PDB file of C-alpha atoms and ligand atoms in Angstrom:
ATOM      1  CA  MET A   1      -9.157  95.403 -16.354  1.00 50.00           C
ATOM      2  CA  THR A   2      -7.423  92.794 -18.552  1.00 49.00           C
ATOM      3  CA  GLY A   3      -7.176  93.252 -22.336  1.00 55.00           C
ATOM      4  CA  ALA A   4      -9.976  90.719 -22.881  1.00 56.00           C
ATOM      5  CA  GLY A   5     -12.128  92.344 -20.169  1.00 61.00           C
ATOM      6  CA  ALA A   6     -11.651  95.794 -21.651  1.00 63.00           C
ATOM      7  CA  ALA A   7     -12.494  94.517 -25.147  1.00 64.00           C
ATOM      8  CA  ALA A   8     -15.671  92.850 -23.843  1.00 68.00           C
ATOM      9  CA  SER A   9     -16.825  95.961 -21.994  1.00 76.00           C
ATOM     10  CA  GLN A  10     -16.226  98.042 -25.127  1.00 83.00           C
ATOM     11  CA  ALA A  11     -18.817  95.840 -26.820  1.00 91.00           C
ATOM     12  CA  TYR A  12     -21.474  96.519 -24.152  1.00 91.00           C
ATOM     13  CA  GLY A  13     -23.242  98.971 -26.450  1.00 88.00           C
ATOM     14  CA  GLU A  14     -23.439  96.458 -29.343  1.00 92.00           C
ATOM     15  CA  ALA A  15     -26.427  94.243 -30.157  1.00 94.00           C
ATOM     16  CA  TRP A  16     -24.271  91.319 -31.350  1.00 95.00           C
ATOM     17  CA  TYR A  17     -22.467  91.148 -27.990  1.00 95.00           C
ATOM     18  CA  TRP A  18     -25.711  90.960 -25.980  1.00 96.00           C
ATOM     19  CA  ASP A  19     -27.380  88.569 -28.453  1.00 97.00           C
ATOM     20  CA  GLU A  20     -24.478  86.155 -28.021  1.00 97.00           C
ATOM     21  CA  ARG A  21     -24.481  86.553 -24.259  1.00 97.00           C
ATOM     22  CA  TYR A  22     -28.242  85.995 -23.898  1.00 98.00           C
ATOM     23  CA  ARG A  23     -28.079  82.948 -26.175  1.00 97.00           C
ATOM     24  CA  LYS A  24     -25.489  81.399 -23.824  1.00 97.00           C
ATOM     25  CA  GLU A  25     -26.740  82.582 -20.408  1.00 94.00           C
ATOM     26  CA  ALA A  26     -30.220  81.463 -19.515  1.00 85.00           C
ATOM     27  CA  GLY A  27     -30.772  83.994 -16.734  1.00 90.00           C
ATOM     28  CA  PRO A  28     -32.658  85.587 -15.120  1.00 97.00           C
ATOM     29  CA  PHE A  29     -30.087  88.061 -13.915  1.00 97.00           C
ATOM     30  CA  ASP A  30     -30.422  91.481 -12.337  1.00 97.00           C
ATOM     31  CA  TRP A  31     -27.472  93.849 -12.550  1.00 97.00           C
ATOM     32  CA  TYR A  32     -26.433  95.934  -9.510  1.00 96.00           C
ATOM     33  CA  GLN A  33     -29.659  95.830  -7.480  1.00 97.00           C
ATOM     34  CA  LYS A  34     -32.956  93.976  -7.382  1.00 97.00           C
ATOM     35  CA  TYR A  35     -36.370  95.610  -7.323  1.00 98.00           C
ATOM     36  CA  PRO A  36     -37.223  94.956  -3.623  1.00 97.00           C
ATOM     37  CA  ALA A  37     -34.163  96.904  -2.492  1.00 96.00           C
ATOM     38  CA  LEU A  38     -35.078  99.898  -4.674  1.00 98.00           C
ATOM     39  CA  ALA A  39     -38.863  99.760  -4.240  1.00 98.00           C
ATOM     40  CA  PRO A  40     -39.154 102.371  -1.442  1.00 97.00           C
ATOM     41  CA  LEU A  41     -37.413 104.916  -3.674  1.00 98.00           C
ATOM     42  CA  LEU A  42     -39.218 104.041  -6.906  1.00 98.00           C
ATOM     43  CA  ARG A  43     -42.594 104.274  -5.183  1.00 97.00           C
ATOM     44  CA  LEU A  44     -41.728 107.861  -4.204  1.00 97.00           C
ATOM     45  CA  TYR A  45     -41.331 108.930  -7.817  1.00 97.00           C
ATOM     46  CA  VAL A  46     -43.553 106.573  -9.835  1.00 98.00           C
ATOM     47  CA  ALA A  47     -47.173 105.684  -9.062  1.00 98.00           C
ATOM     48  CA  PRO A  48     -48.497 102.214  -9.939  1.00 98.00           C
ATOM     49  CA  HIS A  49     -50.940 103.511 -12.605  1.00 98.00           C
ATOM     50  CA  GLN A  50     -48.266 105.464 -14.507  1.00 98.00           C
ATOM     51  CA  ARG A  51     -46.798 104.467 -17.869  1.00 98.00           C
ATOM     52  CA  LEU A  52     -43.301 103.119 -17.466  1.00 98.00           C
ATOM     53  CA  LEU A  53     -40.427 102.217 -19.781  1.00 98.00           C
ATOM     54  CA  LEU A  54     -37.629  99.889 -18.687  1.00 98.00           C
ATOM     55  CA  VAL A  55     -34.841 100.686 -21.129  1.00 98.00           C
ATOM     56  CA  GLY A  56     -32.314  97.883 -21.647  1.00 98.00           C
ATOM     57  CA  CYS A  57     -34.411  95.440 -19.621  1.00 98.00           C
ATOM     58  CA  GLY A  58     -32.194  92.414 -20.337  1.00 98.00           C
ATOM     59  CA  ASN A  59     -33.450  89.196 -18.725  1.00 98.00           C
ATOM     60  CA  SER A  60     -33.927  90.733 -15.286  1.00 98.00           C
ATOM     61  CA  VAL A  61     -37.001  90.086 -13.146  1.00 98.00           C
ATOM     62  CA  PHE A  62     -37.315  93.780 -12.341  1.00 98.00           C
ATOM     63  CA  GLY A  63     -40.473  94.233 -14.445  1.00 98.00           C
ATOM     64  CA  GLU A  64     -42.084  91.094 -13.050  1.00 98.00           C
ATOM     65  CA  ASP A  65     -41.363  92.255  -9.488  1.00 98.00           C
ATOM     66  CA  MET A  66     -42.868  95.674 -10.259  1.00 98.00           C
ATOM     67  CA  VAL A  67     -46.047  94.061 -11.576  1.00 98.00           C
ATOM     68  CA  ASP A  68     -46.247  91.931  -8.436  1.00 98.00           C
ATOM     69  CA  ASP A  69     -45.966  95.199  -6.490  1.00 98.00           C
ATOM     70  CA  GLY A  70     -48.937  96.744  -8.313  1.00 98.00           C
ATOM     71  CA  TYR A  71     -47.483  98.449 -11.404  1.00 98.00           C
ATOM     72  CA  GLN A  72     -49.777  97.953 -14.374  1.00 98.00           C
ATOM     73  CA  ASP A  73     -48.226  99.321 -17.537  1.00 98.00           C
ATOM     74  CA  ILE A  74     -44.574  98.525 -18.190  1.00 98.00           C
ATOM     75  CA  VAL A  75     -42.998  98.636 -21.630  1.00 98.00           C
ATOM     76  CA  ASN A  76     -39.603  96.941 -21.877  1.00 98.00           C
ATOM     77  CA  ILE A  77     -37.084  97.477 -24.654  1.00 98.00           C
ATOM     78  CA  ASP A  78     -33.627  96.148 -25.342  1.00 98.00           C
ATOM     79  CA  ILE A  79     -31.078  96.332 -28.142  1.00 96.00           C
ATOM     80  CA  SER A  80     -30.924  92.499 -28.174  1.00 97.00           C
ATOM     81  CA  SER A  81     -33.687  90.828 -30.184  1.00 97.00           C
ATOM     82  CA  VAL A  82     -32.621  87.499 -28.620  1.00 97.00           C
ATOM     83  CA  VAL A  83     -33.508  88.601 -25.105  1.00 98.00           C
ATOM     84  CA  ILE A  84     -36.686  90.329 -26.251  1.00 97.00           C
ATOM     85  CA  ASP A  85     -37.896  87.065 -27.840  1.00 97.00           C
ATOM     86  CA  GLN A  86     -37.023  85.151 -24.651  1.00 97.00           C
ATOM     87  CA  MET A  87     -38.869  87.651 -22.459  1.00 98.00           C
ATOM     88  CA  LYS A  88     -41.933  87.778 -24.713  1.00 98.00           C
ATOM     89  CA  LYS A  89     -42.221  84.001 -24.373  1.00 97.00           C
ATOM     90  CA  LYS A  90     -41.589  84.003 -20.647  1.00 98.00           C
ATOM     91  CA  TYR A  91     -44.204  86.657 -19.892  1.00 98.00           C
ATOM     92  CA  HIS A  92     -46.804  85.852 -22.555  1.00 98.00           C
ATOM     93  CA  ASP A  93     -49.439  85.613 -19.802  1.00 97.00           C
ATOM     94  CA  LYS A  94     -48.551  88.926 -18.094  1.00 98.00           C
ATOM     95  CA  PRO A  95     -50.338  91.641 -20.089  1.00 98.00           C
ATOM     96  CA  GLN A  96     -48.869  94.368 -17.849  1.00 98.00           C
ATOM     97  CA  LEU A  97     -45.445  93.651 -19.394  1.00 98.00           C
ATOM     98  CA  LYS A  98     -44.894  94.517 -23.063  1.00 98.00           C
ATOM     99  CA  TYR A  99     -41.667  93.905 -24.951  1.00 97.00           C
ATOM    100  CA  GLY A 100     -40.101  95.471 -28.026  1.00 96.00           C
ATOM    101  CA  CYS A 101     -36.720  95.595 -29.677  1.00 94.00           C
ATOM    102  CA  LYS A 102     -34.938  98.924 -29.807  1.00 88.00           C
ATOM    103  CA  GLY A 103     -34.818 100.163 -33.378  1.00 82.00           C
ATOM    104  CA  HIS A 104     -38.031  98.314 -34.257  1.00 83.00           C
ATOM    105  CA  VAL A 105     -40.225 100.628 -32.213  1.00 83.00           C
ATOM    106  CA  ARG A 106     -40.432 104.410 -32.238  1.00 91.00           C
ATOM    107  CA  PHE A 107     -42.373 105.870 -29.356  1.00 96.00           C
ATOM    108  CA  GLN A 108     -44.412 109.028 -29.697  1.00 97.00           C
ATOM    109  CA  SER A 109     -43.240 112.093 -27.791  1.00 98.00           C
ATOM    110  CA  GLY A 110     -44.552 112.200 -24.238  1.00 98.00           C
ATOM    111  CA  SER A 111     -45.428 108.495 -24.135  1.00 98.00           C
ATOM    112  CA  PHE A 112     -44.079 107.723 -20.663  1.00 98.00           C
ATOM    113  CA  ASP A 113     -44.326 109.088 -17.138  1.00 98.00           C
ATOM    114  CA  ALA A 114     -41.100 107.372 -16.143  1.00 98.00           C
ATOM    115  CA  VAL A 115     -38.085 105.757 -17.763  1.00 98.00           C
ATOM    116  CA  ILE A 116     -36.009 103.431 -15.596  1.00 98.00           C
ATOM    117  CA  ASP A 117     -32.473 102.600 -16.660  1.00 98.00           C
ATOM    118  CA  LYS A 118     -30.461 100.070 -14.679  1.00 98.00           C
ATOM    119  CA  GLY A 119     -27.105  99.598 -16.335  1.00 97.00           C
ATOM    120  CA  THR A 120     -28.022 100.614 -19.877  1.00 97.00           C
ATOM    121  CA  LEU A 121     -26.470 104.078 -20.066  1.00 97.00           C
ATOM    122  CA  ASP A 122     -23.452 102.452 -18.396  1.00 96.00           C
ATOM    123  CA  SER A 123     -23.263  99.912 -21.230  1.00 96.00           C
ATOM    124  CA  ILE A 124     -23.549 102.607 -23.879  1.00 95.00           C
ATOM    125  CA  MET A 125     -20.797 104.574 -22.170  1.00 94.00           C
ATOM    126  CA  CYS A 126     -18.402 101.622 -22.358  1.00 90.00           C
ATOM    127  CA  GLY A 127     -18.469 101.621 -26.152  1.00 82.00           C
ATOM    128  CA  GLN A 128     -16.988 103.797 -28.859  1.00 83.00           C
ATOM    129  CA  ASN A 129     -18.338 107.360 -29.297  1.00 89.00           C
ATOM    130  CA  SER A 130     -19.613 106.982 -25.757  1.00 91.00           C
ATOM    131  CA  GLN A 131     -20.220 110.673 -25.100  1.00 91.00           C
ATOM    132  CA  GLU A 132     -22.136 111.168 -28.346  1.00 94.00           C
ATOM    133  CA  ASN A 133     -24.198 107.984 -27.937  1.00 94.00           C
ATOM    134  CA  ALA A 134     -25.003 108.780 -24.304  1.00 96.00           C
ATOM    135  CA  THR A 135     -26.203 112.260 -25.254  1.00 96.00           C
ATOM    136  CA  LYS A 136     -28.338 110.809 -28.072  1.00 95.00           C
ATOM    137  CA  MET A 137     -29.915 108.333 -25.688  1.00 96.00           C
ATOM    138  CA  LEU A 138     -30.662 110.996 -23.078  1.00 97.00           C
ATOM    139  CA  GLU A 139     -32.220 113.284 -25.727  1.00 97.00           C
ATOM    140  CA  GLU A 140     -34.474 110.411 -26.765  1.00 97.00           C
ATOM    141  CA  VAL A 141     -35.406 109.723 -23.126  1.00 97.00           C
ATOM    142  CA  ASN A 142     -36.362 113.372 -22.726  1.00 97.00           C
ATOM    143  CA  ARG A 143     -38.464 113.276 -25.913  1.00 97.00           C
ATOM    144  CA  ILE A 144     -40.514 110.239 -24.907  1.00 97.00           C
ATOM    145  CA  LEU A 145     -41.116 111.463 -21.350  1.00 98.00           C
ATOM    146  CA  THR A 146     -44.145 113.613 -20.540  1.00 98.00           C
ATOM    147  CA  GLU A 147     -43.607 117.241 -19.506  1.00 97.00           C
ATOM    148  CA  THR A 148     -43.462 116.167 -15.864  1.00 96.00           C
ATOM    149  CA  GLY A 149     -41.830 112.788 -16.451  1.00 98.00           C
ATOM    150  CA  VAL A 150     -38.910 111.325 -14.564  1.00 98.00           C
ATOM    151  CA  TYR A 151     -35.782 109.475 -15.690  1.00 98.00           C
ATOM    152  CA  ILE A 152     -34.282 107.201 -13.041  1.00 98.00           C
ATOM    153  CA  LEU A 153     -30.744 106.018 -13.656  1.00 98.00           C
ATOM    154  CA  ILE A 154     -29.288 103.258 -11.477  1.00 98.00           C
ATOM    155  CA  THR A 155     -25.565 103.040 -12.090  1.00 98.00           C
ATOM    156  CA  TYR A 156     -22.087 102.412 -10.771  1.00 95.00           C
ATOM    157  CA  GLY A 157     -21.087 105.791 -12.287  1.00 94.00           C
ATOM    158  CA  ASP A 158     -19.998 108.272  -9.644  1.00 91.00           C
ATOM    159  CA  PRO A 159     -21.069 111.923  -9.727  1.00 91.00           C
ATOM    160  CA  SER A 160     -17.755 113.237 -11.081  1.00 86.00           C
ATOM    161  CA  TYR A 161     -18.906 112.455 -14.617  1.00 88.00           C
ATOM    162  CA  ARG A 162     -22.532 111.302 -14.584  1.00 94.00           C
ATOM    163  CA  LEU A 163     -23.806 114.359 -12.729  1.00 93.00           C
ATOM    164  CA  ARG A 164     -22.339 116.817 -15.240  1.00 91.00           C
ATOM    165  CA  LEU A 165     -23.614 114.760 -18.160  1.00 95.00           C
ATOM    166  CA  LEU A 166     -27.167 114.701 -16.782  1.00 96.00           C
ATOM    167  CA  LYS A 167     -27.188 118.336 -15.688  1.00 94.00           C
ATOM    168  CA  ASP A 168     -25.766 119.557 -18.993  1.00 92.00           C
ATOM    169  CA  MET A 169     -28.842 118.208 -20.768  1.00 91.00           C
ATOM    170  CA  GLN A 170     -30.795 121.036 -19.056  1.00 91.00           C
ATOM    171  CA  HIS A 171     -34.063 119.159 -19.349  1.00 94.00           C
ATOM    172  CA  TRP A 172     -34.547 118.324 -15.714  1.00 96.00           C
ATOM    173  CA  ALA A 173     -33.531 118.816 -12.116  1.00 95.00           C
ATOM    174  CA  VAL A 174     -31.232 116.082 -10.865  1.00 96.00           C
ATOM    175  CA  LYS A 175     -31.428 114.479  -7.447  1.00 96.00           C
ATOM    176  CA  LEU A 176     -28.964 111.897  -6.222  1.00 96.00           C
ATOM    177  CA  HIS A 177     -29.642 108.948  -3.953  1.00 97.00           C
ATOM    178  CA  VAL A 178     -27.261 106.159  -2.987  1.00 96.00           C
ATOM    179  CA  ILE A 179     -27.653 102.567  -1.887  1.00 96.00           C
ATOM    180  CA  ASP A 180     -25.093 100.158  -0.472  1.00 94.00           C
ATOM    181  CA  ARG A 181     -23.776  97.778  -3.111  1.00 91.00           C
ATOM    182  CA  TRP A 182     -24.170  94.792  -0.864  1.00 77.00           C
ATOM    183  CA  GLU A 183     -27.233  93.915   1.098  1.00 66.00           C
ATOM    184  CA  ARG A 184     -26.774  94.416   4.813  1.00 59.00           C
ATOM    185  CA  SER A 185     -29.215  93.646   7.565  1.00 56.00           C
ATOM    186  CA  SER A 186     -31.720  96.521   7.544  1.00 57.00           C
ATOM    187  CA  ASN A 187     -30.500  98.262  10.702  1.00 58.00           C
ATOM    188  CA  GLN A 188     -26.955  98.439   9.357  1.00 64.00           C
ATOM    189  CA  ASN A 189     -27.718 100.326   6.160  1.00 67.00           C
ATOM    190  CA  LYS A 190     -25.310 103.201   5.942  1.00 79.00           C
ATOM    191  CA  TRP A 191     -27.387 105.392   3.627  1.00 87.00           C
ATOM    192  CA  GLU A 192     -31.035 106.383   3.833  1.00 92.00           C
ATOM    193  CA  LEU A 193     -32.253 105.423   0.373  1.00 95.00           C
ATOM    194  CA  THR A 194     -35.187 107.817   0.130  1.00 96.00           C
ATOM    195  CA  LYS A 195     -33.245 110.883   1.270  1.00 94.00           C
ATOM    196  CA  PRO A 196     -31.453 112.707  -1.583  1.00 94.00           C
ATOM    197  CA  LEU A 197     -27.878 113.773  -0.932  1.00 94.00           C
ATOM    198  CA  PRO A 198     -27.043 117.487  -0.902  1.00 88.00           C
ATOM    199  CA  LEU A 199     -25.660 118.618  -4.271  1.00 85.00           C
ATOM    200  CA  ASP A 200     -23.618 121.767  -4.682  1.00 75.00           C
ATOM    201  CA  GLU A 201     -22.211 123.036  -7.971  1.00 68.00           C
ATOM    202  CA  HIS A 202     -18.849 121.260  -7.606  1.00 66.00           C
ATOM    203  CA  SER A 203     -19.996 118.189  -5.651  1.00 67.00           C
ATOM    204  CA  THR A 204     -17.455 118.992  -2.924  1.00 72.00           C
ATOM    205  CA  SER A 205     -19.909 118.285  -0.116  1.00 77.00           C
ATOM    206  CA  LEU A 206     -20.650 114.941  -1.776  1.00 84.00           C
ATOM    207  CA  VAL A 207     -17.032 113.874  -1.830  1.00 80.00           C
ATOM    208  CA  GLU A 208     -16.762 114.786   1.840  1.00 84.00           C
ATOM    209  CA  LEU A 209     -19.966 112.953   2.676  1.00 88.00           C
ATOM    210  CA  LEU A 210     -19.315 109.746   0.734  1.00 90.00           C
ATOM    211  CA  GLY A 211     -15.567 109.527   1.252  1.00 89.00           C
ATOM    212  CA  PRO A 212     -13.123 107.984  -1.236  1.00 86.00           C
ATOM    213  CA  LYS A 213     -14.335 105.003  -3.306  1.00 86.00           C
ATOM    214  CA  PRO A 214     -17.669 104.517  -1.536  1.00 91.00           C
ATOM    215  CA  ASP A 215     -19.167 101.047  -1.858  1.00 92.00           C
ATOM    216  CA  VAL A 216     -22.477 102.243  -3.283  1.00 95.00           C
ATOM    217  CA  HIS A 217     -24.623 102.335  -6.380  1.00 96.00           C
ATOM    218  CA  TYR A 218     -25.840 105.740  -7.437  1.00 97.00           C
ATOM    219  CA  ILE A 219     -29.429 106.546  -8.340  1.00 98.00           C
ATOM    220  CA  TYR A 220     -29.842 109.752 -10.314  1.00 98.00           C
ATOM    221  CA  VAL A 221     -33.441 110.932 -10.431  1.00 98.00           C
ATOM    222  CA  CYS A 222     -34.019 113.463 -13.214  1.00 98.00           C
ATOM    223  CA  VAL A 223     -37.314 115.278 -12.762  1.00 97.00           C
ATOM    224  CA  LYS A 224     -38.785 117.307 -15.626  1.00 97.00           C
ATOM    225  CA  GLY A 225     -41.367 120.089 -15.503  1.00 89.00           C
ATOM    226  CA  LYS A 226     -42.421 122.583 -12.879  1.00 73.00           C
ATOM    227  CA  TYR A 227     -40.293 120.916 -10.224  1.00 62.00           C
ATOM    228  CA  GLY A 228     -37.585 120.063 -12.728  1.00 60.00           C
ATOM    229  CA  ALA A 229     -35.460 122.041 -15.168  1.00 51.00           C
ATOM    230  CA  ARG A 230     -37.002 125.451 -14.457  1.00 44.00           C
ATOM    231  CA  VAL A 231     -36.572 125.122 -10.726  1.00 42.00           C
ATOM    232  CA  ASP A 232     -33.011 123.964 -11.293  1.00 45.00           C
ATOM    233  CA  SER A 233     -32.099 126.892 -13.569  1.00 45.00           C
ATOM    234  CA  LYS A 234     -33.712 129.376 -11.122  1.00 44.00           C
ATOM    235  CA  ALA A 235     -31.537 127.923  -8.373  1.00 40.00           C
ATOM    236  CA  GLU A 236     -28.470 128.337 -10.574  1.00 42.00           C
ATOM    237  CA  GLU A 237     -29.475 131.932 -11.443  1.00 44.00           C
ATOM    238  CA  ALA A 238     -29.735 132.697  -7.753  1.00 39.00           C
ATOM    239  CA  VAL A 239     -26.213 131.375  -7.184  1.00 36.00           C
ATOM    240  CA  ASN A 240     -24.673 133.383 -10.084  1.00 35.00           C
TER     241      ASN A 240
HETATM  242  C1  SAM B 301     -25.883  95.863 -17.954  1.00 64.97           C
HETATM  243  S1  SAM B 301     -27.250  95.140 -18.773  1.00 64.97           S
HETATM  244  C2  SAM B 301     -28.581  95.588 -17.665  1.00 64.97           C
HETATM  245  C3  SAM B 301     -29.797  94.710 -17.862  1.00 64.97           C
HETATM  246  C4  SAM B 301     -30.957  95.023 -16.896  1.00 64.97           C
HETATM  247  N1  SAM B 301     -31.402  96.382 -17.007  1.00 64.97           N
HETATM  248  C5  SAM B 301     -30.584  94.733 -15.468  1.00 64.97           C
HETATM  249  O1  SAM B 301     -30.562  95.644 -14.659  1.00 64.97           O
HETATM  250  O2  SAM B 301     -30.316  93.593 -15.139  1.00 64.97           O
HETATM  251  C6  SAM B 301     -27.456  96.299 -20.102  1.00 64.97           C
HETATM  252  C7  SAM B 301     -28.600  96.005 -21.035  1.00 64.97           C
HETATM  253  O3  SAM B 301     -28.738  97.093 -21.948  1.00 64.97           O
HETATM  254  C8  SAM B 301     -28.967  96.594 -23.250  1.00 64.97           C
HETATM  255  N2  SAM B 301     -28.521  97.640 -24.179  1.00 64.97           N
HETATM  256  C9  SAM B 301     -27.264  98.009 -24.509  1.00 64.97           C
HETATM  257  N3  SAM B 301     -27.276  99.075 -25.339  1.00 64.97           N
HETATM  258  C10 SAM B 301     -28.582  99.408 -25.513  1.00 64.97           C
HETATM  259  C11 SAM B 301     -29.255 100.415 -26.242  1.00 64.97           C
HETATM  260  N4  SAM B 301     -28.594 101.315 -26.976  1.00 64.97           N
HETATM  261  N5  SAM B 301     -30.612 100.446 -26.197  1.00 64.97           N
HETATM  262  C12 SAM B 301     -31.313  99.531 -25.476  1.00 64.97           C
HETATM  263  N6  SAM B 301     -30.726  98.548 -24.766  1.00 64.97           N
HETATM  264  C13 SAM B 301     -29.381  98.501 -24.776  1.00 64.97           C
HETATM  265  C14 SAM B 301     -28.204  95.288 -23.306  1.00 64.97           C
HETATM  266  O4  SAM B 301     -28.694  94.409 -24.276  1.00 64.97           O
HETATM  267  C15 SAM B 301     -28.412  94.767 -21.885  1.00 64.97           C
HETATM  268  O5  SAM B 301     -29.559  93.950 -21.802  1.00 64.97           O
END
């Protein structure tokens, strides 16, 4: 990355950077993947009547596409008040989509069945104090999720770091799915989206399976509750 590129990405966790960017770029823009490509996986983990939070929604059409697919209750937040104002205006006639600026709203514990994060933890991890800020964000995600809630992280971040970070939180069991970065015709898809990859303690089988520098986005599904953290720690106990 060039000096200017590195400086810009370091600002990805800052409200002023995104405010400026959203003032200049009309959008809409979806980072990494669009909803239709991810829908088969999301439908596995989140039912249309459940309460959903899209964290760091930006000006993507992800929420709109989810509503068109039957989802009824989607709260969207972002650190940028500029984009939140734009989205409130754009979707004033879609009551299923609600918008709020991060820092202006504090959700009660257990408010959501699912939190979907496409590129937001990544942005936070580009900035200063990335480890600390990422941990803070994940603690907050855990707090606002119900006891059986699910956090779905769509990211470019490979398992070498993201998996440890998510597992170390010890709030949930982590499953990993992958999707090709670029759309291919359906019969050429290399990875089966809805099938989680096998995870061992050191991710060695993953490295073997995916090969070096795989051209994929990673989807970490963190499941709380009976099928989540407790099951995960039992599995680890059995290994030790
Ligand atoms: C890479 S963009 C992804 C936007 C959108 N989710 C998408 O997939 O197209 C990251 C978004 O996260 C927002 N953001 C950055 N830090 C944040 C934070 N701490 N809390 C909430 N939103 C944040 C930015 O304003 C930006 O809209």
